[in-house]
Short mmCIF file of C-alpha atoms in Angstrom, two decimals:
data_model
loop_
_atom_site.label_atom_id
_atom_site.label_comp_id
_atom_site.label_asym_id
_atom_site.label_seq_id
_atom_site.Cartn_x
_atom_site.Cartn_y
_atom_site.Cartn_z
CA UNK A 4 -23.49 -9.87 40.71
CA UNK A 5 -20.04 -11.39 40.20
CA UNK A 6 -18.86 -12.26 36.70
CA UNK A 7 -18.90 -15.97 37.58
CA UNK A 8 -22.48 -15.84 38.91
CA UNK A 9 -23.53 -13.78 35.90
CA UNK A 10 -22.19 -16.42 33.52
CA UNK A 11 -24.07 -19.11 35.43
CA UNK A 12 -27.26 -17.09 35.14
CA UNK A 13 -26.77 -16.54 31.39
CA UNK A 14 -25.30 -19.81 30.04
CA UNK A 15 -25.29 -18.67 26.41
CA UNK A 16 -22.82 -15.91 27.30
CA UNK A 17 -19.35 -17.42 27.64
CA UNK A 18 -16.45 -16.08 29.61
CA UNK A 19 -13.15 -15.31 27.94
CA UNK A 20 -11.72 -18.56 29.29
CA UNK A 21 -14.72 -20.59 28.09
CA UNK A 22 -14.51 -19.14 24.60
CA UNK A 23 -10.82 -19.93 24.34
CA UNK A 24 -11.33 -23.46 25.65
CA UNK A 25 -14.11 -24.09 23.15
CA UNK A 26 -12.04 -22.91 20.20
CA UNK A 27 -8.81 -24.55 21.38
CA UNK A 28 -10.45 -27.94 21.92
CA UNK A 29 -12.10 -27.80 18.50
CA UNK A 30 -8.85 -26.61 16.94
CA UNK A 31 -6.95 -29.61 18.29
CA UNK A 32 -9.37 -31.96 16.53
CA UNK A 33 -9.44 -29.89 13.34
CA UNK A 34 -5.66 -29.77 13.01
CA UNK A 35 -5.39 -33.50 13.63
CA UNK A 36 -8.06 -34.14 11.00
CA UNK A 37 -6.53 -31.90 8.33
CA UNK A 38 -2.94 -33.02 8.84
CA UNK A 39 -3.93 -36.68 8.47
CA UNK A 40 -6.07 -36.19 5.34
CA UNK A 41 -3.44 -37.76 3.03
CA UNK A 42 -3.46 -40.95 5.13
CA UNK A 43 -7.24 -41.17 5.45
CA UNK A 44 -9.11 -43.39 2.95
CA UNK A 45 -10.55 -41.58 -0.04
CA UNK A 46 -13.98 -42.78 1.07
CA UNK A 47 -15.40 -44.99 3.81
CA UNK A 48 -19.11 -45.63 4.04
CA UNK A 49 -18.94 -49.24 5.21
CA UNK A 50 -21.36 -49.54 8.10
CA UNK A 51 -22.29 -45.87 7.78
CA UNK A 52 -26.01 -46.60 8.08
CA UNK A 53 -25.44 -48.34 11.42
CA UNK A 54 -23.39 -45.41 12.66
CA UNK A 55 -26.11 -43.01 11.54
CA UNK A 56 -28.77 -45.01 13.38
CA UNK A 57 -26.64 -45.08 16.51
CA UNK A 58 -26.52 -41.28 16.51
CA UNK A 59 -30.28 -40.78 16.64
CA UNK A 60 -31.13 -38.93 19.82
CA UNK A 61 -33.94 -37.06 21.50
CA UNK A 62 -33.79 -33.39 22.34
CA UNK A 63 -31.09 -32.92 25.04
CA UNK A 64 -32.50 -31.06 28.03
CA UNK A 65 -29.11 -30.54 29.68
CA UNK A 66 -25.70 -30.01 28.22
CA UNK A 67 -22.86 -32.51 28.00
CA UNK A 68 -19.10 -32.19 28.00
CA UNK A 69 -17.51 -30.60 24.93
CA UNK A 70 -15.01 -33.42 24.50
CA UNK A 71 -17.79 -36.01 24.21
CA UNK A 72 -19.49 -34.05 21.43
CA UNK A 73 -16.23 -33.54 19.56
CA UNK A 74 -15.57 -37.27 19.79
CA UNK A 75 -18.90 -37.98 18.12
CA UNK A 76 -18.05 -35.60 15.29
CA UNK A 77 -14.44 -36.52 14.61
CA UNK A 78 -14.23 -40.18 15.69
CA UNK A 79 -17.62 -41.48 14.58
CA UNK A 80 -19.56 -39.22 12.22
CA UNK A 81 -17.01 -37.54 9.93
CA UNK A 82 -14.95 -40.65 9.03
CA UNK A 83 -17.99 -42.45 7.57
CA UNK A 84 -18.21 -40.36 4.41
CA UNK A 85 -16.64 -39.45 1.12
CA UNK A 86 -13.34 -37.75 1.94
CA UNK A 87 -14.19 -34.71 -0.15
CA UNK A 88 -11.41 -32.64 1.43
CA UNK A 89 -8.69 -35.20 0.79
CA UNK A 90 -6.15 -35.37 -2.05
CA UNK A 91 -7.57 -38.60 -3.45
CA UNK A 92 -11.04 -37.25 -4.08
CA UNK A 93 -11.28 -37.23 -7.88
CA UNK A 94 -15.04 -37.77 -7.97
CA UNK A 95 -17.98 -35.60 -9.00
CA UNK A 96 -16.63 -32.02 -8.79
CA UNK A 97 -14.26 -31.75 -5.80
CA UNK A 98 -14.31 -28.75 -3.49
CA UNK A 99 -11.53 -28.78 -0.94
CA UNK A 100 -12.24 -26.01 1.52
CA UNK A 101 -9.18 -23.82 2.09
CA UNK A 102 -8.59 -23.26 5.79
CA UNK A 103 -8.47 -19.50 5.37
CA UNK A 104 -12.18 -19.61 4.53
CA UNK A 105 -12.92 -21.58 7.70
CA UNK A 106 -11.27 -18.81 9.71
CA UNK A 107 -13.33 -16.27 7.78
CA UNK A 108 -16.51 -18.17 8.67
CA UNK A 109 -15.53 -18.17 12.34
CA UNK A 110 -15.08 -14.41 12.18
CA UNK A 111 -18.28 -13.82 10.21
CA UNK A 112 -20.36 -16.01 12.50
CA UNK A 113 -18.83 -14.48 15.59
CA UNK A 114 -19.36 -10.83 14.71
CA UNK A 115 -22.72 -11.87 13.23
CA UNK A 116 -23.40 -8.74 11.20
CA UNK A 117 -26.28 -8.57 8.76
CA UNK A 118 -25.37 -7.65 5.19
CA UNK A 119 -28.67 -8.22 3.38
CA UNK A 120 -29.41 -4.51 3.69
CA UNK A 121 -26.59 -2.05 3.03
CA UNK A 122 -27.52 0.27 5.89
CA UNK A 123 -27.08 -2.50 8.48
CA UNK A 124 -23.37 -2.94 7.72
CA UNK A 125 -22.16 -0.62 4.94
CA UNK A 126 -18.46 -1.46 5.12
CA UNK A 127 -18.99 -5.22 5.34
CA UNK A 128 -21.48 -5.03 2.48
CA UNK A 129 -18.76 -3.29 0.50
CA UNK A 130 -16.36 -6.19 1.08
CA UNK A 131 -18.89 -8.57 -0.43
CA UNK A 132 -19.53 -6.12 -3.26
CA UNK A 133 -15.78 -6.17 -3.91
CA UNK A 134 -15.91 -9.97 -4.22
CA UNK A 135 -18.70 -9.79 -6.80
CA UNK A 136 -16.72 -7.19 -8.74
CA UNK A 137 -13.65 -9.46 -8.68
CA UNK A 138 -15.70 -12.29 -10.14
CA UNK A 139 -17.04 -9.98 -12.85
CA UNK A 140 -13.48 -8.96 -13.70
CA UNK A 141 -12.40 -12.62 -13.92
CA UNK A 142 -15.09 -13.52 -16.46
CA UNK A 143 -14.68 -10.31 -18.46
CA UNK A 144 -17.87 -8.49 -17.46
CA UNK A 145 -18.17 -4.69 -17.45
CA UNK A 146 -18.25 -2.61 -14.27
CA UNK A 147 -22.02 -2.23 -14.65
CA UNK A 148 -22.51 -5.95 -13.98
CA UNK A 149 -23.98 -7.02 -10.67
CA UNK A 150 -24.19 -10.30 -8.85
CA UNK A 151 -24.82 -12.19 -5.67
CA UNK A 152 -23.25 -14.92 -3.60
CA UNK A 153 -25.59 -17.87 -3.15
CA UNK A 154 -25.52 -21.24 -1.43
CA UNK A 155 -24.47 -22.85 -4.69
CA UNK A 156 -25.00 -23.15 -8.42
CA UNK A 157 -28.54 -24.49 -8.12
CA UNK A 158 -29.94 -21.31 -6.57
CA UNK A 159 -27.79 -19.20 -8.87
CA UNK A 160 -29.33 -20.94 -11.89
CA UNK A 161 -32.80 -20.42 -10.42
CA UNK A 162 -32.28 -16.68 -10.02
CA UNK A 163 -30.88 -16.50 -13.54
CA UNK A 164 -34.04 -18.10 -14.92
CA UNK A 165 -36.20 -15.61 -13.03
CA UNK A 166 -34.21 -12.70 -14.46
CA UNK A 167 -34.36 -14.07 -18.00
CA UNK A 168 -38.10 -14.77 -17.71
CA UNK A 169 -38.82 -11.22 -16.56
CA UNK A 170 -36.59 -9.53 -19.12
CA UNK A 171 -37.68 -11.54 -22.15
CA UNK A 172 -41.26 -12.62 -21.43
CA UNK A 173 -42.88 -10.50 -18.74
CA UNK A 174 -45.93 -11.75 -16.85
CA UNK A 175 -47.33 -13.98 -19.60
CA UNK A 176 -44.47 -16.45 -19.78
CA UNK A 177 -45.91 -19.96 -20.25
CA UNK A 178 -45.48 -19.76 -24.02
CA UNK A 179 -41.73 -19.27 -23.64
CA UNK A 180 -39.27 -21.99 -24.60
CA UNK A 181 -35.86 -22.84 -23.15
CA UNK A 182 -32.96 -24.56 -24.94
CA UNK A 183 -30.43 -26.77 -23.18
CA UNK A 184 -27.98 -29.50 -24.11
CA UNK A 185 -28.56 -33.15 -23.24
CA UNK A 186 -25.40 -32.77 -21.11
CA UNK A 187 -26.73 -29.91 -18.98
CA UNK A 188 -26.68 -30.10 -15.18
CA UNK A 189 -29.93 -31.25 -13.59
CA UNK A 190 -30.16 -28.00 -11.60
CA UNK A 191 -31.00 -26.24 -14.85
CA UNK A 192 -34.13 -28.36 -15.36
CA UNK A 193 -35.00 -27.79 -11.70
CA UNK A 194 -34.52 -24.04 -12.14
CA UNK A 195 -37.00 -24.08 -15.03
CA UNK A 196 -39.48 -26.02 -12.91
CA UNK A 197 -39.13 -23.71 -9.91
CA UNK A 198 -39.43 -20.64 -12.16
CA UNK A 199 -42.87 -21.88 -13.16
CA UNK A 200 -42.23 -23.48 -16.55
CA UNK A 201 -43.87 -26.79 -17.51
CA UNK A 202 -41.72 -29.64 -18.77
CA UNK A 203 -42.87 -29.00 -22.31
CA UNK A 204 -41.14 -25.60 -22.28
CA UNK A 205 -37.66 -27.13 -22.11
CA UNK A 206 -36.07 -28.24 -25.37
CA UNK A 207 -33.25 -30.74 -24.88
CA UNK A 208 -30.83 -30.39 -27.78
CA UNK A 209 -28.52 -33.32 -28.65
CA UNK A 210 -24.78 -32.99 -28.21
CA UNK A 211 -22.04 -33.79 -30.70
CA UNK A 212 -19.12 -36.21 -30.50
CA UNK A 213 -17.35 -33.80 -28.14
CA UNK A 214 -20.41 -33.60 -25.86
CA UNK A 215 -21.11 -30.00 -26.90
CA UNK A 216 -24.53 -28.74 -27.87
CA UNK A 217 -25.22 -29.22 -31.57
CA UNK A 218 -25.68 -25.78 -33.07
CA UNK A 219 -27.52 -27.01 -36.15
CA UNK A 220 -30.09 -28.81 -34.01
CA UNK A 221 -30.39 -25.72 -31.81
CA UNK A 222 -31.14 -23.45 -34.76
CA UNK A 223 -33.73 -25.90 -36.09
CA UNK A 224 -35.47 -26.12 -32.73
CA UNK A 225 -35.69 -22.34 -32.39
CA UNK A 226 -37.01 -21.95 -35.94
CA UNK A 227 -39.60 -24.67 -35.39
CA UNK A 228 -40.85 -23.12 -32.16
CA UNK A 229 -41.22 -19.69 -33.75
CA UNK A 230 -43.07 -21.23 -36.66
CA UNK A 231 -45.49 -22.91 -34.25
CA UNK A 232 -46.20 -19.68 -32.37
CA UNK A 233 -44.05 -20.22 -29.31
CA UNK A 234 -41.58 -17.67 -28.00
CA UNK A 235 -37.96 -18.81 -27.67
CA UNK A 236 -36.36 -16.73 -24.94
CA UNK A 237 -33.61 -18.57 -23.05
CA UNK A 238 -30.53 -20.47 -24.17
CA UNK A 239 -28.30 -22.22 -21.61
CA UNK A 240 -24.70 -23.12 -22.39
CA UNK A 241 -22.27 -25.18 -20.36
CA UNK A 242 -18.79 -24.03 -19.40
CA UNK A 243 -17.74 -27.41 -18.08
CA UNK A 244 -20.31 -30.19 -17.79
CA UNK A 245 -20.37 -32.58 -14.86
CA UNK A 246 -20.39 -35.66 -17.10
CA UNK A 247 -17.28 -35.00 -19.18
CA UNK A 248 -16.16 -31.42 -18.50
CA UNK A 249 -17.33 -30.36 -21.96
CA UNK A 250 -17.47 -26.67 -22.84
CA UNK A 251 -20.05 -25.60 -25.39
CA UNK A 252 -19.09 -23.30 -28.25
CA UNK A 253 -20.03 -20.21 -26.28
CA UNK A 254 -18.94 -17.78 -28.98
CA UNK A 255 -21.26 -19.37 -31.52
CA UNK A 256 -24.06 -19.61 -28.96
CA UNK A 257 -23.67 -15.91 -28.23
CA UNK A 258 -24.08 -15.19 -31.94
CA UNK A 259 -27.25 -17.30 -32.08
CA UNK A 260 -28.61 -15.64 -28.94
CA UNK A 261 -27.99 -12.21 -30.45
CA UNK A 262 -29.63 -13.09 -33.76
CA UNK A 263 -32.63 -14.81 -32.15
CA UNK A 264 -33.06 -12.32 -29.28
CA UNK A 265 -32.45 -15.01 -26.66
CA UNK A 266 -31.14 -14.54 -23.16
CA UNK A 267 -27.88 -16.51 -22.96
CA UNK A 268 -27.14 -18.03 -19.59
CA UNK A 269 -23.85 -19.85 -19.02
CA UNK A 270 -23.68 -22.54 -16.38
CA UNK A 271 -20.00 -22.14 -15.47
CA UNK A 272 -20.35 -23.56 -11.97
CA UNK A 273 -17.50 -25.99 -12.57
CA UNK A 274 -15.43 -24.30 -15.24
CA UNK A 275 -15.88 -20.59 -14.76
CA UNK A 276 -12.87 -19.86 -12.59
CA UNK A 277 -10.54 -21.45 -15.13
CA UNK A 278 -10.99 -18.06 -16.81
CA UNK A 279 -8.15 -17.05 -14.49
CA UNK A 280 -5.83 -19.17 -16.68
CA UNK A 281 -4.74 -18.76 -20.31
CA UNK A 282 -6.01 -22.22 -21.28
CA UNK A 283 -9.32 -21.63 -19.58
CA UNK A 284 -9.91 -18.38 -21.44
CA UNK A 285 -9.27 -20.16 -24.74
CA UNK A 286 -11.62 -23.03 -23.88
CA UNK A 287 -14.39 -20.68 -22.74
CA UNK A 288 -14.05 -17.97 -25.36
CA UNK A 289 -17.35 -16.13 -25.55
CA UNK A 290 -18.28 -16.59 -21.89
CA UNK A 291 -18.04 -12.84 -21.37
CA UNK A 292 -20.85 -12.38 -23.91
CA UNK A 293 -23.38 -14.33 -21.85
CA UNK A 294 -26.19 -12.33 -20.26
CA UNK A 295 -25.73 -14.20 -16.99
CA UNK A 296 -23.21 -16.65 -15.55
CA UNK A 297 -23.37 -19.14 -12.71
CA UNK A 298 -20.13 -19.72 -10.81
CA UNK A 299 -19.29 -22.00 -7.90
CA UNK A 300 -16.39 -20.70 -5.80
CA UNK A 301 -16.71 -23.90 -3.77
CA UNK A 302 -15.41 -25.67 -6.85
CA UNK A 303 -12.88 -23.63 -8.82
CA UNK A 304 -11.75 -21.46 -5.90
CA UNK A 305 -11.49 -24.43 -3.50
CA UNK A 306 -13.80 -22.81 -0.95
CA UNK A 307 -16.16 -24.60 1.47
CA UNK A 308 -19.43 -26.01 0.18
CA UNK A 309 -22.23 -23.48 0.24
CA UNK A 310 -20.47 -20.82 -1.84
CA UNK A 311 -22.06 -20.13 -5.22
CA UNK A 312 -22.53 -17.02 -7.32
CA UNK A 313 -24.64 -15.49 -10.04
CA UNK A 314 -23.39 -12.65 -12.24
CA UNK A 315 -25.62 -10.65 -14.60
CA UNK A 316 -24.11 -8.45 -17.29
CA UNK A 317 -26.91 -5.90 -16.99
CA UNK A 318 -26.93 -5.30 -13.25
CA UNK A 319 -30.19 -3.38 -13.45
CA UNK A 320 -31.92 -6.48 -14.85
CA UNK A 321 -30.87 -8.52 -11.82
CA UNK A 322 -32.34 -5.84 -9.56
CA UNK A 323 -35.59 -5.54 -11.51
CA UNK A 324 -36.23 -9.26 -11.07
CA UNK A 325 -35.71 -9.28 -7.29
CA UNK A 326 -36.42 -5.85 -5.79
CA UNK A 327 -39.35 -5.47 -3.45
CA UNK A 328 -40.04 -3.04 -0.60
CA UNK A 329 -41.67 -3.50 2.78
CA UNK A 330 -42.75 -1.00 5.42
CA UNK A 331 -40.40 -2.41 8.04
CA UNK A 332 -37.32 -2.19 5.84
CA UNK A 333 -35.09 0.89 5.68
CA UNK A 334 -34.88 2.88 2.47
CA UNK A 335 -32.96 0.99 -0.19
CA UNK A 336 -30.01 2.47 -2.09
CA UNK A 337 -31.02 4.30 -5.25
CA UNK A 338 -27.51 4.90 -6.57
CA UNK A 339 -25.05 2.71 -8.45
CA UNK A 340 -22.26 2.92 -5.90
CA UNK A 341 -23.66 0.76 -3.10
CA UNK A 342 -25.74 -2.43 -3.11
CA UNK A 343 -28.60 -3.77 -1.00
CA UNK A 344 -28.16 -7.48 -1.62
CA UNK A 345 -31.77 -8.23 -0.68
CA UNK A 346 -32.76 -6.28 -3.81
CA UNK A 347 -30.69 -8.55 -6.06
CA UNK A 348 -31.40 -11.95 -4.52
CA UNK A 349 -34.28 -14.15 -3.27
CA UNK A 350 -32.79 -13.88 0.23
CA UNK A 351 -33.51 -11.28 2.86
CA UNK A 352 -31.96 -13.14 5.77
CA UNK A 353 -28.59 -14.41 4.67
CA UNK A 354 -25.11 -15.10 6.07
CA UNK A 355 -22.10 -12.90 5.42
CA UNK A 356 -20.76 -15.18 2.66
CA UNK A 357 -18.44 -12.59 1.21
CA UNK A 358 -15.83 -12.91 3.94
CA UNK A 359 -15.04 -16.53 3.06
CA UNK A 360 -13.98 -15.28 -0.37
CA UNK A 361 -12.54 -11.90 0.56
CA UNK A 362 -10.16 -13.12 3.26
CA UNK A 363 -8.46 -15.91 1.23
CA UNK A 364 -7.98 -13.56 -1.72
CA UNK A 365 -6.56 -10.87 0.54
CA UNK A 366 -4.18 -13.28 2.26
CA UNK A 367 -3.08 -15.30 -0.77
CA UNK A 368 -3.67 -13.14 -3.82
CA UNK A 369 -5.26 -14.20 -7.09
CA UNK A 370 -1.98 -15.61 -8.36
CA UNK A 371 -2.05 -18.42 -5.79
CA UNK A 372 -5.45 -19.58 -7.09
CA UNK A 373 -4.31 -19.21 -10.70
CA UNK A 374 -1.27 -21.41 -10.06
CA UNK A 375 -3.42 -24.09 -8.46
CA UNK A 376 -5.87 -24.09 -11.37
CA UNK A 377 -3.03 -24.42 -13.85
CA UNK A 378 -1.67 -27.35 -11.85
CA UNK A 379 -5.06 -29.11 -12.07
CA UNK A 380 -5.10 -28.64 -15.84
CA UNK A 381 -1.58 -30.08 -16.03
CA UNK A 382 -2.45 -33.06 -13.83
CA UNK A 383 -5.50 -33.95 -15.89
CA UNK A 384 -3.50 -33.78 -19.12
CA UNK A 385 -0.81 -35.95 -17.54
CA UNK A 386 -3.38 -38.50 -16.35
CA UNK A 387 -4.94 -38.65 -19.81
CA UNK A 388 -1.62 -39.49 -21.43
CA UNK A 389 -0.95 -42.21 -18.83
CA UNK A 390 -4.43 -43.66 -19.40
CA UNK A 391 -3.71 -43.93 -23.13
CA UNK A 392 -0.72 -46.13 -22.27
CA UNK A 393 -2.81 -48.67 -20.33
CA UNK A 394 -3.89 -51.58 -22.57
CA UNK A 395 -7.63 -51.84 -23.03
CA UNK A 396 -8.52 -48.31 -21.91
CA UNK A 397 -10.43 -46.04 -24.26
CA UNK A 398 -10.56 -42.27 -23.73
CA UNK A 399 -14.21 -41.36 -24.20
CA UNK A 400 -13.81 -37.63 -23.56
CA UNK A 401 -10.36 -36.01 -23.55
CA UNK A 402 -10.06 -33.12 -21.11
CA UNK A 403 -11.38 -29.75 -22.19
CA UNK A 404 -10.63 -28.52 -18.67
CA UNK A 405 -9.76 -30.86 -15.77
CA UNK A 406 -12.13 -33.79 -16.37
CA UNK A 407 -11.27 -36.87 -18.42
CA UNK A 408 -13.76 -39.68 -19.10
CA UNK A 409 -12.62 -43.21 -19.97
CA UNK A 410 -13.56 -46.88 -19.84
CA UNK A 411 -12.38 -50.37 -20.60
CA UNK A 412 -13.21 -50.84 -24.26
CA UNK A 413 -14.40 -54.42 -23.81
CA UNK A 414 -13.87 -55.43 -27.43
CA UNK A 415 -16.67 -57.59 -28.88
CA UNK A 416 -18.85 -57.06 -25.81
CA UNK A 417 -22.44 -55.88 -25.95
CA UNK A 418 -23.18 -52.51 -24.38
CA UNK A 419 -24.76 -54.24 -21.39
CA UNK A 420 -21.79 -56.53 -20.81
CA UNK A 421 -19.32 -53.69 -21.32
CA UNK A 422 -21.20 -51.65 -18.73
CA UNK A 423 -20.99 -54.54 -16.26
CA UNK A 424 -17.25 -54.76 -16.92
CA UNK A 425 -16.76 -51.06 -16.25
CA UNK A 426 -18.80 -51.16 -13.07
CA UNK A 427 -16.43 -53.85 -11.85
CA UNK A 428 -13.52 -51.71 -13.03
CA UNK A 429 -14.72 -48.78 -10.93
CA UNK A 430 -15.23 -50.97 -7.87
CA UNK A 431 -11.72 -52.39 -8.10
CA UNK A 432 -10.13 -48.96 -8.43
CA UNK A 433 -12.05 -47.52 -5.50
CA UNK A 434 -11.51 -50.62 -3.34
CA UNK A 435 -7.89 -49.53 -2.87
CA UNK A 436 -9.20 -46.30 -1.29
CA UNK A 437 -6.24 -44.20 -2.34
CA UNK A 438 -8.42 -42.36 -4.87
CA UNK A 439 -12.16 -42.16 -5.25
CA UNK A 440 -13.65 -41.99 -8.74
CA UNK A 441 -17.26 -41.73 -9.83
CA UNK A 442 -18.93 -42.67 -13.09
CA UNK A 443 -21.72 -41.46 -15.31
CA UNK A 444 -23.82 -42.78 -18.17
CA UNK A 445 -23.67 -41.15 -21.58
CA UNK A 446 -25.82 -42.50 -24.43
CA UNK A 447 -26.29 -45.69 -22.43
CA UNK A 448 -22.56 -46.21 -21.89
CA UNK A 449 -21.22 -46.47 -18.35
CA UNK A 450 -18.00 -44.48 -18.22
CA UNK A 451 -15.52 -43.57 -15.50
CA UNK A 452 -14.29 -40.07 -14.94
CA UNK A 453 -11.41 -38.32 -13.21
CA UNK A 454 -12.02 -34.75 -12.04
CA UNK A 455 -8.95 -32.97 -10.70
CA UNK A 456 -10.00 -29.92 -8.71
CA UNK A 457 -8.76 -30.19 -5.14
CA UNK A 458 -5.99 -27.89 -3.99
CA UNK A 459 -4.62 -30.88 -2.04
CA UNK A 460 -4.31 -33.10 -5.13
CA UNK A 461 -0.80 -33.16 -6.55
CA UNK A 462 1.35 -35.43 -8.73
CA UNK A 463 2.02 -37.99 -5.99
CA UNK A 464 -1.68 -38.80 -5.61
CA UNK A 465 -2.26 -38.81 -9.35
CA UNK A 466 0.54 -41.36 -9.72
CA UNK A 467 -1.14 -43.54 -7.11
CA UNK A 468 -4.43 -43.21 -8.95
CA UNK A 469 -2.94 -44.28 -12.26
CA UNK A 470 -1.27 -47.25 -10.52
CA UNK A 471 -4.62 -48.36 -9.14
CA UNK A 472 -6.37 -47.90 -12.49
CA UNK A 473 -3.66 -49.86 -14.30
CA UNK A 474 -3.75 -52.70 -11.76
CA UNK A 475 -7.55 -52.93 -11.91
CA UNK A 476 -7.49 -52.96 -15.73
CA UNK A 477 -4.94 -55.76 -15.73
CA UNK A 478 -6.93 -57.87 -13.27
CA UNK A 479 -10.11 -57.63 -15.34
CA UNK A 480 -8.55 -58.29 -18.74
CA UNK A 481 -6.01 -61.02 -18.08
#
């Protein structure tokens, strides 16, 4: 059978020319998209529901031309969204998605090797093990630490809860109690729920004027639970909250955890990689004492969404909570040198996530990421000082990392009226579509927030953002 006839008989197997055409055509659209990101609006969801409805389709029985499908993606679907990859995206916690990681994903998906079991791809498993070791080094963990790459911080938090539950409570765990701040990420409450704990097991501790967990209230809650016969076992600290970027006093929390025999988990999904900087290490002093740490490389390392991580100081504890054998699986590693990731994670089937971290670090070096993180800290500090100069603006939460929260003070207004004013403020800023901000509610107050964490965000875009904020403030007050 000729090669051409063979390809026709097996349509999923592409010829060399077909593979190159597929990649080249996609690459043309990708390059055009990325190079025009600075000119694209920071968000555009006007009419997005109509576009979504127009894209409903039944199962295609026959294929269509590549160009038509690419047109749907790049001309119709992608533009109607938050421009999370653009320089003006200062909302939520930006990601970015360095292109080197996209190339790594193409390679990983193309070679399609399985790394859940060490024996299936020992050398590739080692590359991912290297990545976990790099993360442990960044946060100050010992060589005995172990970890996994996950789809994000939510699943990392879930696994951390399972480890803590097993290590501190064993099988009879419903009497255990968990302590979190009122500023904690919602994935922590979900992790408790998925790990089998009822709502009553979670103690929400109030935060102080800096949005950090109140240590006095924490101690009182632990003492009260012990007195009433419950078993305190897990304390969760924040290394950068979503609301205001607040960092709990992790050093003091580590002392309390030691004294009270609590497992200390640090949710450092947003802030953890600032440990690569001098200022970050000062802000998060004590992080290295946590028993487990959640990190999100798709935040602080600017990688594509779907890249999270969990580190556990005692690597054996992580394994004890997840290891399980089956007759159809090969023998697992019983030494400390190599890792079967299926024995440390809820996943058996999993993608080769490590390459999207390994390749950018190999090509760029850690220093490139460190410089970018320092720039984001600088930009947030600069923006905060400019905000202080705008009449009527109140800084609600100065930056502890790269988030600043603010609002129009609305002197002599009720809380309800002030919240209405600040909703209008946000709408006016975003209407210019050069930057996109989001808000949150803290103690009933509607506040705006700037989060600087895209590798494409630089001083020019921050200047535009401050211009838009200043103009909107002027329009609403005069």
